[in-house]
Amino acid sequence: MESISRPSLSFWQDAWRRLKKNKAAMFGLTLIILYGLLSILAPMFSQYTQSQMDASARSQMMSSAHWLGTDSTGRDLWVRIWMGGRVSLSIGLIAAVVNMCVGAVIGGLCGFYGGKLDMIVMRIVDILYGIPSLIITILVVMVLGKGIAPLIIAMCVVGWIGTCRFVRGEVYRIKEQDFVLAAKVLGIPDFKIIVKHIIPNILGMLITNLCMAIPGAIFQEAFLSYVGLGVTPPNCSWGVICKEGIAYLRNSPHQVLIPAFFVCTTMLALNLLGNGLRDAVDPKLRGTE
Amino acid sequence: MRKYIFKRVIAAIVTVWVLITVVFFLVRLMPGDPFTNPKLTPEVRENMESYYGFDKPLIVQYGNYMVNLLKGDFGYSMKFTNKTVAGIIGETFPFSADLGIRSLVLAVSIGLVLGIVSARNRGKGIDFFCVIVAVLGTSIPDFIMGAVLQYGFGIKWGLLPVARYEGIEYTILPACALAFYTLASVSRIMRASMLEVASQDYIKTARSKGLGEFRITAKHQIRNAIMPVMTVMGPTVASVLTGTFVIESIFAIPGMGKHYVDSVSNNDYSMVLGMTLFYGVFLIICNLVVDILYGVADPRVRIGER
């Protein structure tokens, strides 16, 4: 008997197989891993520290002593870039993950149970959605004081709304489907239905969303640091380095262009990876070449 | 349709009220106050506080502020003591609006054209170019774009003025810097939506009727594909307006964004409140108009609401 079949792959195996074929996404993934590793390792193996000034080596171009040159107070940019990378990347990651979790839980509960809770939360979400998020973020940073933790909290105050709306819609759609009804009829408790049947169905899209949210969070951090409301010394971030460099744009443009390069390539890498993930987890494309 | 608009307007009013209330109490929570100045003697300080009504309980102050607001009175700035908040907004907003409109027009027109051209030539060189522009555009924050343009065109090649806002040639660099991100996202959305529309039945019908490719694209495809672009116009206006915060400071433009950040750091309560309210109402109105236009433009939404 002739059998027509394809090798059975789990959803994640299939997604990973398709992601691997996407060269742009793999480039993005490699770059992100590289930047992450460099942020962790590079400062440890350098003779300089991030706030060590050297009056004899101010605003220098790249050289063998200072791989990426120095800034206006003679601090080594190679070390500052990777110390800033630690801050920028982790703020981006933490803010995006927190927003995703909060949004997914609230949106999931609203979508699954509906009713009064859903109505009340959705009214609140609608109102918050209408308020320009940047304004709230700026004000919350001012109230909590500058620094890394307040920055993350401020970005999370309104940041979960997008995920919440999206998850609510998806859960609402999925819970109407037959397999959820079947599970209910079999007497499976709500909690187990959510964890075993609903979450796996939206996980792919959630991860894609997360990947797209990280560049947004890094961008926001850079913006806030840039207007002077973000990370404070001795910590630095890519936004802070850009801001410090811009005063010297005329004579030593590398002080802006180098941090700008790393911000842009990180955002580029995450965007490419996000696009690739979106295609990879799209159920419509499942099993296709 | 009328019911829909009515509901949306009510929602907008509630949003504005929540915004004012939240911001009113948030500003008071900020560390320090507008009169933190070692030069002020305690007596002067006390007078100032009673002049601005700070000696009354917070809830009374809130009530007074709301009443004045309903009369259209935003109060006086606490840092520039002889100026009204409305006056400062009136002075600075035209610069921000001018810059914002220029870059919006630039971004939307070029973005749409890129999206359409790239979808029509899918898989060819020009499509590749447009996709690269879109990915690059969404990866470069506007303040970096501003700095790079300023360095390249202003300092290195000396083609355009580096800063200030005194004539048409001064507006080119900041408008471009601000437009790039929006341009990229508009072209990206337009391309995706053009491709999606291309496989719809009504396009096949148009083709089988024997319509020319140009007419199909112009009359049927673009009109339908432009919908998703319209939905993001509200948030886009928001991002362009807030984008002016940084672009204004890079290019030394005397607009509202710079004033906003300054008054937040100065604890200038009445300025922060007034400007937040102004921004907020402006954006809420933009969103409202976009949603209503969307209903008007798309018959499916209109009928669905009835």
CSV table of N, CA and C in Angstrom, one decimal, chain B residues 109-171:
chain,number,residue,atom,x,y,z
B,109,SER,N,3.3,60.3,2.0
B,109,SER,CA,3.3,60.2,0.6
B,109,SER,C,4.4,59.3,0.1
B,110,ILE,N,5.6,59.5,0.5
B,110,ILE,CA,6.7,58.6,0.0
B,110,ILE,C,6.4,57.2,0.5
B,111,GLY,N,6.0,57.0,1.7
B,111,GLY,CA,5.7,55.6,2.2
B,111,GLY,C,4.7,54.9,1.4
B,112,LEU,N,3.6,55.6,1.0
B,112,LEU,CA,2.6,54.9,0.2
B,112,LEU,C,3.1,54.5,-1.1
B,113,VAL,N,3.8,55.5,-1.8
B,113,VAL,CA,4.4,55.2,-3.1
B,113,VAL,C,5.3,54.0,-3.0
B,114,LEU,N,6.2,54.0,-2.1
B,114,LEU,CA,7.2,52.9,-1.9
B,114,LEU,C,6.4,51.6,-1.8
B,115,GLY,N,5.4,51.6,-0.9
B,115,GLY,CA,4.6,50.4,-0.6
B,115,GLY,C,4.0,49.8,-1.9
B,116,ILE,N,3.3,50.8,-2.6
B,116,ILE,CA,2.6,50.4,-3.8
B,116,ILE,C,3.6,49.8,-4.9
B,117,VAL,N,4.7,50.6,-5.1
B,117,VAL,CA,5.6,50.2,-6.1
B,117,VAL,C,6.2,48.8,-5.8
B,118,SER,N,6.5,48.7,-4.5
B,118,SER,CA,7.2,47.4,-4.1
B,118,SER,C,6.2,46.2,-4.2
B,119,ALA,N,4.9,46.4,-3.9
B,119,ALA,CA,4.0,45.3,-4.0
B,119,ALA,C,3.7,45.0,-5.5
B,120,ARG,N,3.7,46.0,-6.3
B,120,ARG,CA,3.4,45.8,-7.8
B,120,ARG,C,4.6,45.0,-8.4
B,121,ASN,N,5.8,45.2,-7.9
B,121,ASN,CA,7.0,44.6,-8.5
B,121,ASN,C,7.5,43.5,-7.5
B,122,ARG,N,6.7,42.7,-7.0
B,122,ARG,CA,7.1,41.8,-5.9
B,122,ARG,C,8.2,40.9,-6.4
B,123,GLY,N,9.3,40.8,-5.6
B,123,GLY,CA,10.3,39.9,-5.9
B,123,GLY,C,11.4,40.5,-6.8
B,124,LYS,N,11.2,41.7,-7.4
B,124,LYS,CA,12.2,42.3,-8.3
B,124,LYS,C,13.1,43.1,-7.4
B,125,GLY,N,14.1,43.7,-8.1
B,125,GLY,CA,15.1,44.5,-7.5
B,125,GLY,C,14.5,45.7,-6.7
B,126,ILE,N,13.5,46.3,-7.3
B,126,ILE,CA,12.9,47.5,-6.6
B,126,ILE,C,12.2,47.1,-5.3
B,127,ASP,N,11.6,46.0,-5.3
B,127,ASP,CA,10.9,45.5,-4.1
B,127,ASP,C,11.9,45.3,-3.0
B,128,PHE,N,13.0,44.6,-3.4
B,128,PHE,CA,14.1,44.4,-2.5
B,128,PHE,C,14.6,45.7,-1.8
B,129,PHE,N,14.8,46.7,-2.7
B,129,PHE,CA,15.2,48.0,-2.2
B,129,PHE,C,14.2,48.6,-1.2
B,130,CYS,N,12.9,48.5,-1.6
B,130,CYS,CA,11.9,49.1,-0.7
B,130,CYS,C,11.9,48.4,0.7
B,131,VAL,N,12.0,47.0,0.6
B,131,VAL,CA,12.0,46.3,1.9
B,131,VAL,C,13.2,46.7,2.7
B,132,ILE,N,14.3,46.9,2.1
B,132,ILE,CA,15.5,47.3,2.9
B,132,ILE,C,15.3,48.6,3.5
B,133,VAL,N,14.7,49.6,2.7
B,133,VAL,CA,14.4,50.9,3.3
B,133,VAL,C,13.5,50.8,4.5
B,134,ALA,N,12.5,49.9,4.4
B,134,ALA,CA,11.5,49.7,5.4
B,134,ALA,C,12.2,49.1,6.7
B,135,VAL,N,13.0,48.1,6.5
B,135,VAL,CA,13.7,47.5,7.7
B,135,VAL,C,14.6,48.5,8.3
B,136,LEU,N,15.4,49.2,7.5
B,136,LEU,CA,16.4,50.2,8.0
B,136,LEU,C,15.6,51.3,8.8
B,137,GLY,N,14.6,51.8,8.2
B,137,GLY,CA,13.8,52.9,8.7
B,137,GLY,C,13.3,52.5,10.1
B,138,THR,N,12.8,51.3,10.3
B,138,THR,CA,12.2,51.0,11.6
B,138,THR,C,13.3,50.6,12.6
B,139,SER,N,14.6,50.5,12.1
B,139,SER,CA,15.6,50.2,13.0
B,139,SER,C,16.4,51.4,13.5
B,140,ILE,N,16.2,52.5,12.9
B,140,ILE,CA,17.0,53.7,13.3
B,140,ILE,C,16.2,54.6,14.1
B,141,PRO,N,16.4,54.8,15.4
B,141,PRO,CA,15.7,55.8,16.2
B,141,PRO,C,15.8,57.2,15.6
B,142,ASP,N,14.8,58.0,15.8
B,142,ASP,CA,14.8,59.3,15.1
B,142,ASP,C,15.9,60.3,15.6
B,143,PHE,N,16.3,60.1,16.9
B,143,PHE,CA,17.4,61.0,17.3
B,143,PHE,C,18.7,60.7,16.7
B,144,ILE,N,18.9,59.3,16.4
B,144,ILE,CA,20.1,59.0,15.7
B,144,ILE,C,20.1,59.4,14.3
B,145,MET,N,18.9,59.3,13.7
B,145,MET,CA,18.8,59.8,12.3
B,145,MET,C,19.1,61.3,12.3
B,146,GLY,N,18.6,62.0,13.3
B,146,GLY,CA,18.8,63.5,13.3
B,146,GLY,C,20.3,63.8,13.4
B,147,ALA,N,21.0,63.1,14.3
B,147,ALA,CA,22.4,63.3,14.5
B,147,ALA,C,23.2,63.0,13.2
B,148,VAL,N,22.8,61.9,12.6
B,148,VAL,CA,23.6,61.5,11.4
B,148,VAL,C,23.3,62.4,10.3
B,149,LEU,N,22.1,62.8,10.0
B,149,LEU,CA,21.8,63.8,9.0
B,149,LEU,C,22.5,65.1,9.3
B,150,GLN,N,22.4,65.6,10.5
B,150,GLN,CA,23.1,66.8,10.9
B,150,GLN,C,24.6,66.8,10.6
B,151,TYR,N,25.2,65.6,10.9
B,151,TYR,CA,26.6,65.5,10.7
B,151,TYR,C,26.9,65.5,9.2
B,152,GLY,N,26.2,64.6,8.5
B,152,GLY,CA,26.4,64.5,7.0
B,152,GLY,C,26.2,65.7,6.2
B,153,PHE,N,24.9,66.1,6.2
B,153,PHE,CA,24.5,67.2,5.4
B,153,PHE,C,24.9,68.6,5.9
B,154,GLY,N,24.9,68.7,7.2
B,154,GLY,CA,25.1,70.0,7.8
B,154,GLY,C,26.6,70.3,8.0
B,155,ILE,N,27.3,69.4,8.6
B,155,ILE,CA,28.7,69.7,9.0
B,155,ILE,C,29.7,69.2,8.0
B,156,LYS,N,29.5,68.0,7.5
B,156,LYS,CA,30.6,67.5,6.6
B,156,LYS,C,30.5,68.1,5.2
B,157,TRP,N,29.3,68.1,4.6
B,157,TRP,CA,29.2,68.6,3.3
B,157,TRP,C,28.7,70.1,3.3
B,158,GLY,N,28.2,70.6,4.4
B,158,GLY,CA,27.8,72.0,4.5
B,158,GLY,C,26.7,72.4,3.6
B,159,LEU,N,25.8,71.4,3.2
B,159,LEU,CA,24.7,71.7,2.3
B,159,LEU,C,23.6,72.5,2.9
B,160,LEU,N,23.2,72.1,4.1
B,160,LEU,CA,22.0,72.6,4.7
B,160,LEU,C,22.4,73.2,6.1
B,161,PRO,N,21.6,74.1,6.6
B,161,PRO,CA,21.9,74.7,7.9
B,161,PRO,C,21.7,73.6,9.0
B,162,VAL,N,22.6,73.7,10.1
B,162,VAL,CA,22.6,72.7,11.1
B,162,VAL,C,21.5,72.9,12.1
B,163,ALA,N,21.2,74.1,12.5
B,163,ALA,CA,20.3,74.3,13.6
B,163,ALA,C,19.4,75.5,13.4
B,164,ARG,N,18.5,75.6,14.3
B,164,ARG,CA,17.5,76.7,14.3
B,164,ARG,C,16.4,76.5,13.2
B,165,TYR,N,15.4,77.4,13.2
B,165,TYR,CA,14.3,77.2,12.3
B,165,TYR,C,13.8,78.5,11.7
B,166,GLU,N,14.5,78.9,10.7
B,166,GLU,CA,14.3,80.3,10.2
B,166,GLU,C,13.9,80.4,8.8
B,167,GLY,N,13.7,79.3,8.1
B,167,GLY,CA,13.3,79.4,6.7
B,167,GLY,C,13.2,78.0,6.2
B,168,ILE,N,12.8,77.9,4.9
B,168,ILE,CA,12.4,76.6,4.3
B,168,ILE,C,13.6,75.6,4.4
B,169,GLU,N,14.9,76.1,4.1
B,169,GLU,CA,16.0,75.2,4.1
B,169,GLU,C,16.3,74.7,5.5
B,170,TYR,N,15.9,75.4,6.6
B,170,TYR,CA,16.1,74.9,7.9
B,170,TYR,C,15.2,73.7,8.3
B,171,THR,N,14.1,73.6,7.6
B,171,THR,CA,13.1,72.6,8.0
B,171,THR,C,13.5,71.2,7.4
